[in-house]
Short mmCIF file of C-alpha atoms in Angstrom, two decimals:
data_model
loop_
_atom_site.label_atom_id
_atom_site.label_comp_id
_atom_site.label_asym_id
_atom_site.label_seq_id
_atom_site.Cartn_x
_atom_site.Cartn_y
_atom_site.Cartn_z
CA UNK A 15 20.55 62.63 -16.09
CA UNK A 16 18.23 64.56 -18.60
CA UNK A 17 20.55 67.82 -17.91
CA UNK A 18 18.42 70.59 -17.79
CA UNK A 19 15.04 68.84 -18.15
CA UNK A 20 13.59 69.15 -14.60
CA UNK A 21 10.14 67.50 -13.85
CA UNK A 22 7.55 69.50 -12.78
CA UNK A 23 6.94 69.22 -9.62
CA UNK A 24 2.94 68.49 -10.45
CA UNK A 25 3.96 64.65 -11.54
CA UNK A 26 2.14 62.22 -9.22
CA UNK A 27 3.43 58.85 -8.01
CA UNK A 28 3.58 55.72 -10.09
CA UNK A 29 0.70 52.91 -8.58
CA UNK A 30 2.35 49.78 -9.72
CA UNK A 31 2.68 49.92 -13.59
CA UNK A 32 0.16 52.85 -13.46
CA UNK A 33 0.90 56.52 -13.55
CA UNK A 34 -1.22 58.58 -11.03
CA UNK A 35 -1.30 61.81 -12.51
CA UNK A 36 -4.41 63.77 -12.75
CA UNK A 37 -5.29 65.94 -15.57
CA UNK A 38 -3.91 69.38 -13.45
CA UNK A 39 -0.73 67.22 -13.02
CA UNK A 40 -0.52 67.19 -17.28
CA UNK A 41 -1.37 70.28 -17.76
CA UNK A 42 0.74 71.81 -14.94
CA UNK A 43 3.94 69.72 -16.66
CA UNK A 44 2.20 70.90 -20.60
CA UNK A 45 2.27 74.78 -19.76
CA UNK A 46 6.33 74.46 -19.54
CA UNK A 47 7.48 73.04 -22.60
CA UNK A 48 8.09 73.77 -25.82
CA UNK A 49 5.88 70.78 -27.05
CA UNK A 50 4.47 67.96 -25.47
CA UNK A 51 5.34 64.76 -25.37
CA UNK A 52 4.29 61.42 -24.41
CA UNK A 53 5.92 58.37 -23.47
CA UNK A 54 3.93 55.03 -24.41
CA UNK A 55 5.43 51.73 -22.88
CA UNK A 56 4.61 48.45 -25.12
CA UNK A 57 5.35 45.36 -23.04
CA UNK A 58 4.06 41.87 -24.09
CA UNK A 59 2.75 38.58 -22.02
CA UNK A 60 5.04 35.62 -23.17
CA UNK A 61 6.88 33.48 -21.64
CA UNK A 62 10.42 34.22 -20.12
CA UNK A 63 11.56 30.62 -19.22
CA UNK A 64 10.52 29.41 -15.53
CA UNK A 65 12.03 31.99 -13.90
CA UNK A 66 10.87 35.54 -15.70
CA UNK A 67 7.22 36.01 -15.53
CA UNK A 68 5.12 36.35 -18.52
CA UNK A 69 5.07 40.48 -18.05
CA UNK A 70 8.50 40.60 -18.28
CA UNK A 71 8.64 42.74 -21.50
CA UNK A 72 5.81 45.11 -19.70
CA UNK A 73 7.94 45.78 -16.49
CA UNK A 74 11.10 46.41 -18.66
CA UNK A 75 9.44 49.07 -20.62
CA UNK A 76 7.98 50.44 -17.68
CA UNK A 77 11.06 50.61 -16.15
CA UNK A 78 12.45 52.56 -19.31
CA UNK A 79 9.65 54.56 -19.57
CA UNK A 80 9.85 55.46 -16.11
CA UNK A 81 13.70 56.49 -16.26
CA UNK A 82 12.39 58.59 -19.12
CA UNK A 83 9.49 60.99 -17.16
CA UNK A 84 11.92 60.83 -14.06
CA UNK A 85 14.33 62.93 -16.03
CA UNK A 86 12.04 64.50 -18.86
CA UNK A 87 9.02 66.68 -18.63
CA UNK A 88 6.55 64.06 -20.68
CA UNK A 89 3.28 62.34 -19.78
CA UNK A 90 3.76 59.35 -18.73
CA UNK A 91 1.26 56.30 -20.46
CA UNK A 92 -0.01 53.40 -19.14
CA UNK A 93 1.24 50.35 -21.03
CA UNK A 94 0.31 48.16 -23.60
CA UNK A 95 0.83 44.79 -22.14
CA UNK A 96 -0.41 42.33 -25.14
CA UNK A 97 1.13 42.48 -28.28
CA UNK A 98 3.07 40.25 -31.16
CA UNK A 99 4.49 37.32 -29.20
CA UNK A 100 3.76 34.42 -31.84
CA UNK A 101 7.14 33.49 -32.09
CA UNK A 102 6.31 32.19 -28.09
CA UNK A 103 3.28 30.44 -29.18
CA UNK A 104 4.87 26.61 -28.20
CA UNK A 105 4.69 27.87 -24.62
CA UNK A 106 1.83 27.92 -22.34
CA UNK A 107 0.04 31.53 -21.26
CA UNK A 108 1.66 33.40 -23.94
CA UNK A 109 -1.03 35.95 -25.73
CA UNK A 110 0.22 37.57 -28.89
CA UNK A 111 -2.47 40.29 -30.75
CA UNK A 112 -2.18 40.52 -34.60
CA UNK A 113 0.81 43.14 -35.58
CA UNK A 114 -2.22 44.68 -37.49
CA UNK A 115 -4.23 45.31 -34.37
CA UNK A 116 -1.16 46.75 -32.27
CA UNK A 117 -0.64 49.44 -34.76
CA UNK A 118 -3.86 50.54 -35.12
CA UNK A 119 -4.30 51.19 -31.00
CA UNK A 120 -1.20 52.50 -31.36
CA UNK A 121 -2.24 54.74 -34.08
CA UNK A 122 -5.23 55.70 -32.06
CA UNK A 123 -3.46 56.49 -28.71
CA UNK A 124 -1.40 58.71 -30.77
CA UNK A 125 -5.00 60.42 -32.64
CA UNK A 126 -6.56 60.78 -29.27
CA UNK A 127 -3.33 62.54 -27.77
CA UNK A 128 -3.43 65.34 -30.52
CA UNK A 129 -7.32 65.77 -29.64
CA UNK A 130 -6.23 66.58 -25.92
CA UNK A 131 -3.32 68.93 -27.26
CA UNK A 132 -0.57 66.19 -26.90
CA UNK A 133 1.41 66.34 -30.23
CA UNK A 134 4.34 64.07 -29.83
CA UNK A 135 4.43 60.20 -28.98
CA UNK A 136 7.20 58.07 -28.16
CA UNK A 137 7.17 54.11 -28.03
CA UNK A 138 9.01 52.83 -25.77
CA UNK A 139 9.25 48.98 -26.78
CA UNK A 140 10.12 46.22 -24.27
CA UNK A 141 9.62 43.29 -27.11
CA UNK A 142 11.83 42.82 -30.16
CA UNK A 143 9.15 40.94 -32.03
CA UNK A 144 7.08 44.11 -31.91
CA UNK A 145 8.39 44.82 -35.85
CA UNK A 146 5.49 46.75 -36.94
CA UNK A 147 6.03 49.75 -34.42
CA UNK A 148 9.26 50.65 -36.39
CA UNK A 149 6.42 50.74 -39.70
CA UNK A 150 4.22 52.62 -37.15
CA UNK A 151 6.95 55.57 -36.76
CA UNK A 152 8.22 55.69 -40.15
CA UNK A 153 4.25 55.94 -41.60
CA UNK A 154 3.02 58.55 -38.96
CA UNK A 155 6.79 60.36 -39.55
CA UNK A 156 6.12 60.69 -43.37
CA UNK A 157 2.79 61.99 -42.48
CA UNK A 158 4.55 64.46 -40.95
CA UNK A 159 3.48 63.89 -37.17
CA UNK A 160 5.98 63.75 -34.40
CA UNK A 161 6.31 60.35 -32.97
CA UNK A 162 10.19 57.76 -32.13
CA UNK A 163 10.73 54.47 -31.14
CA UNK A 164 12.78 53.83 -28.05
CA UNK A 165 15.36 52.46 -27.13
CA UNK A 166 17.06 51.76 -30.61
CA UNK A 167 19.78 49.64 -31.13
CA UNK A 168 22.23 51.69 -30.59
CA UNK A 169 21.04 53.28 -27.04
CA UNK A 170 21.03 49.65 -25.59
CA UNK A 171 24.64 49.08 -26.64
CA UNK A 172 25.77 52.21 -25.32
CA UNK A 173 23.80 50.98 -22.10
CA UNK A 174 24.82 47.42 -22.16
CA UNK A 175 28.48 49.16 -22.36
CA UNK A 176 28.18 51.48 -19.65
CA UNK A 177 26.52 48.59 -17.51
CA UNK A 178 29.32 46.29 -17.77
CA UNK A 179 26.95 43.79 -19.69
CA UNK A 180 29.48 40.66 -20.42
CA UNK A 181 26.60 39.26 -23.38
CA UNK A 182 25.89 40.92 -26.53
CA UNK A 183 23.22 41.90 -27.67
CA UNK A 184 23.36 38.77 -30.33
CA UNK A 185 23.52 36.70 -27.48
CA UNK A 186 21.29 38.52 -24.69
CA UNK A 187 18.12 37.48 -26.86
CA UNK A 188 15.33 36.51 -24.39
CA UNK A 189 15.01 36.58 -20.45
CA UNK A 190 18.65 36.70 -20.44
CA UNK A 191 21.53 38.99 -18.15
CA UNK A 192 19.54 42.36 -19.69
CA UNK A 193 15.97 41.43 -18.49
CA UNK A 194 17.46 39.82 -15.47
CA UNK A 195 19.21 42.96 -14.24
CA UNK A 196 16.29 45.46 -14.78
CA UNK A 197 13.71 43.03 -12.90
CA UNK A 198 16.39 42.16 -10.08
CA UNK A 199 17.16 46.01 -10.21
CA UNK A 200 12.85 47.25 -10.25
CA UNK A 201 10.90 43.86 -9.09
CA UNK A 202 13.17 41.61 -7.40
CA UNK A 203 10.31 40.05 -6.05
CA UNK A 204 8.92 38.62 -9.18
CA UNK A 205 12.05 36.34 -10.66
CA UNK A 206 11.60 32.79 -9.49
CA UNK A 207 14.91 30.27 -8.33
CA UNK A 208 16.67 29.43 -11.73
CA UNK A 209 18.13 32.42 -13.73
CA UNK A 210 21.37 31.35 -12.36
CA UNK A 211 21.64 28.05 -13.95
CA UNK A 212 19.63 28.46 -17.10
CA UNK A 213 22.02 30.04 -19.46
CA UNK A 214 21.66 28.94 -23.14
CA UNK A 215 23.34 30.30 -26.32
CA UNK A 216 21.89 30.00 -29.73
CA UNK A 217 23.24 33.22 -31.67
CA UNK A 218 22.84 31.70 -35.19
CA UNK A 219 18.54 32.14 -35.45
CA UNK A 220 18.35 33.09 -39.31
CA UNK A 221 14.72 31.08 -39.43
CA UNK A 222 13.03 31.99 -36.29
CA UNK A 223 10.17 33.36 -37.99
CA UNK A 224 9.50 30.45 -39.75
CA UNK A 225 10.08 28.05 -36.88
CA UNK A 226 9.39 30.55 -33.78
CA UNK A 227 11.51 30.27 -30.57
CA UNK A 228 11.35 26.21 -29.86
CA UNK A 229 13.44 25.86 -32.96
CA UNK A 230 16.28 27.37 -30.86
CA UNK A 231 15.37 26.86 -26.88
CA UNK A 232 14.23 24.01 -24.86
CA UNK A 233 13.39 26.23 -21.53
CA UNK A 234 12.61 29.15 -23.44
CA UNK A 235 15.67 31.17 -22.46
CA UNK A 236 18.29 32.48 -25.23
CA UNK A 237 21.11 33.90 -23.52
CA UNK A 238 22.96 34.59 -19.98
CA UNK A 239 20.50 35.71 -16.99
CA UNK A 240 23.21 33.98 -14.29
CA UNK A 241 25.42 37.16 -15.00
CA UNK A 242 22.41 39.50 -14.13
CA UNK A 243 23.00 41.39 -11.30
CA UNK A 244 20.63 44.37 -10.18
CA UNK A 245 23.52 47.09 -9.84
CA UNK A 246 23.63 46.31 -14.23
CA UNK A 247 20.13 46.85 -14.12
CA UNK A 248 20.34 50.05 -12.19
CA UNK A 249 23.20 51.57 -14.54
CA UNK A 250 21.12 50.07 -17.63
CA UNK A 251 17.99 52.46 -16.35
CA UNK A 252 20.30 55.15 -15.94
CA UNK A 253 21.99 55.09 -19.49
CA UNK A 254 18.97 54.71 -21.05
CA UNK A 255 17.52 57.95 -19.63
CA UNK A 256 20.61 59.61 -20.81
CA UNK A 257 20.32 58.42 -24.46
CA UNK A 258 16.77 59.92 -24.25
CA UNK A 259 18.06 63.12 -24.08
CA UNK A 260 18.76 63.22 -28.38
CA UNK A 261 14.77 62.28 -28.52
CA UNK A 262 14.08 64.52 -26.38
CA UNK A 263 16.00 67.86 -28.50
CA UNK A 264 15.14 65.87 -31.48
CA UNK A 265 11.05 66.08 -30.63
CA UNK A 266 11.12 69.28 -29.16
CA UNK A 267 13.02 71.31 -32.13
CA UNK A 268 11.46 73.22 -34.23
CA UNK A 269 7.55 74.52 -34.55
#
């Protein structure tokens, strides 16, 4: 995983969801690369039925973005862990900001990383609902500054492939067997008794974002968590950190 993209050796541990690098640490890992890059998990904090907690979208792209600096030489973020969750509004202790408010700190983390010599930013997104980061990338792109958004599409297929994933990714919409196998994989200690009878289906949701998520869920769930199993969650990390390798050549190319 990550090929010939060693760490340095300088990265510190990970407290909780926090990285615990210093600033020698970054610019121990900055002095060997080509460019430097920096990995940005955006969670959210919405609910996951009764047996996901609300951070669910956080620890997944923590997880991710942890796979990522494991293999890669980047500096590692500290997460966003509010963001566009209004299609969770019917549920109790969901907090959504505006989409307009996530891409400006977005925009700013990515201003004040260029100040410190950082050039490069990539998003690692834990929420589907999290639309304008894709509008984020493409304006900052055209601008001609070097930021992605990962995983795409097509990196969790290849991953729900490689994991032996049973749902699709129509199906696998929300706390279902792909959340459920990172968190019993990375926090097995935060699912609650449930995720193996709570499986609901509801793959036709053409007016979700007129209705939000009630229109389609009772218990909040879309999908299959009682086929989650932390070995999927394990190879999901893994395959993920291998797709990152295109980003990786991709963001480091060139002047």
């Amino acid at each position: 995983m990550g090929g010939s993209h060693e760490r340095s050796a300088a990265y510190g541990p990970v407290h909780g969801l926090l990285p615990a690098d210093t600033t020698e640490d970054v610019r121990t890992r900055g002095a060997g690369v080509s460019r430097r890059i920096a990995v940005l998990p955006v969670g959210s904090f919405e609910q996951h039925g009764p047996f996901l907690p609300l951070a669910t979208d956080t620890l997944v792209a923590c997880a991710i973005a942890r796979a990522v600096a494991d293999a890669y030489p980047v500096h590692l973020l500290p997460p966003v862990t509010i963001s566009c969750s209004h299609e969770h509004a019917a549920w109790p202790g969901t907090v959504s900001i505006s989409s307009v408010t996530l891409h400006a700190v977005v925009r700013d983390v990515a201003d004040s990383l260029r100040r410190s010599g950082v050039d490069t930013l990539v998003l690692v997104n834990g929420h589907g609902g999290n639309y304008v980061l894709g509008n984020v990338v493409q304006e900052s792109s055209a601008r001609g500054e070097r930021m992605a958004l990962f995983p795409a599409p097509e990196d969790w297929e290849t991953a729900r492939q490689r994991a032996g994933v049973a749902t699709s990714l129509l199906t696998d919409m929300h706390a279902g067997e792909i959340e459920t196998s990172i968190l019993l994989h990375t926090s097995p200690e935060v699912l609650r008794p449930g995720y193996e009878t709570s499986d609901h289906v509801s793959d036709d949701r053409r007016h979700l974002l007129t209705t939000g998520m009630s229109a389609y869920t009772d218990s909040g769930v879309i999908g299959r968590p009682s086929l989650g199993t932390a070995e999927k969650g394990k190879e999901l990390l893994a395959a993920l950190a291998d797709s990152f390798d295109a980003y990786f050549s991709l963001l480091t190319s060139g002047s």
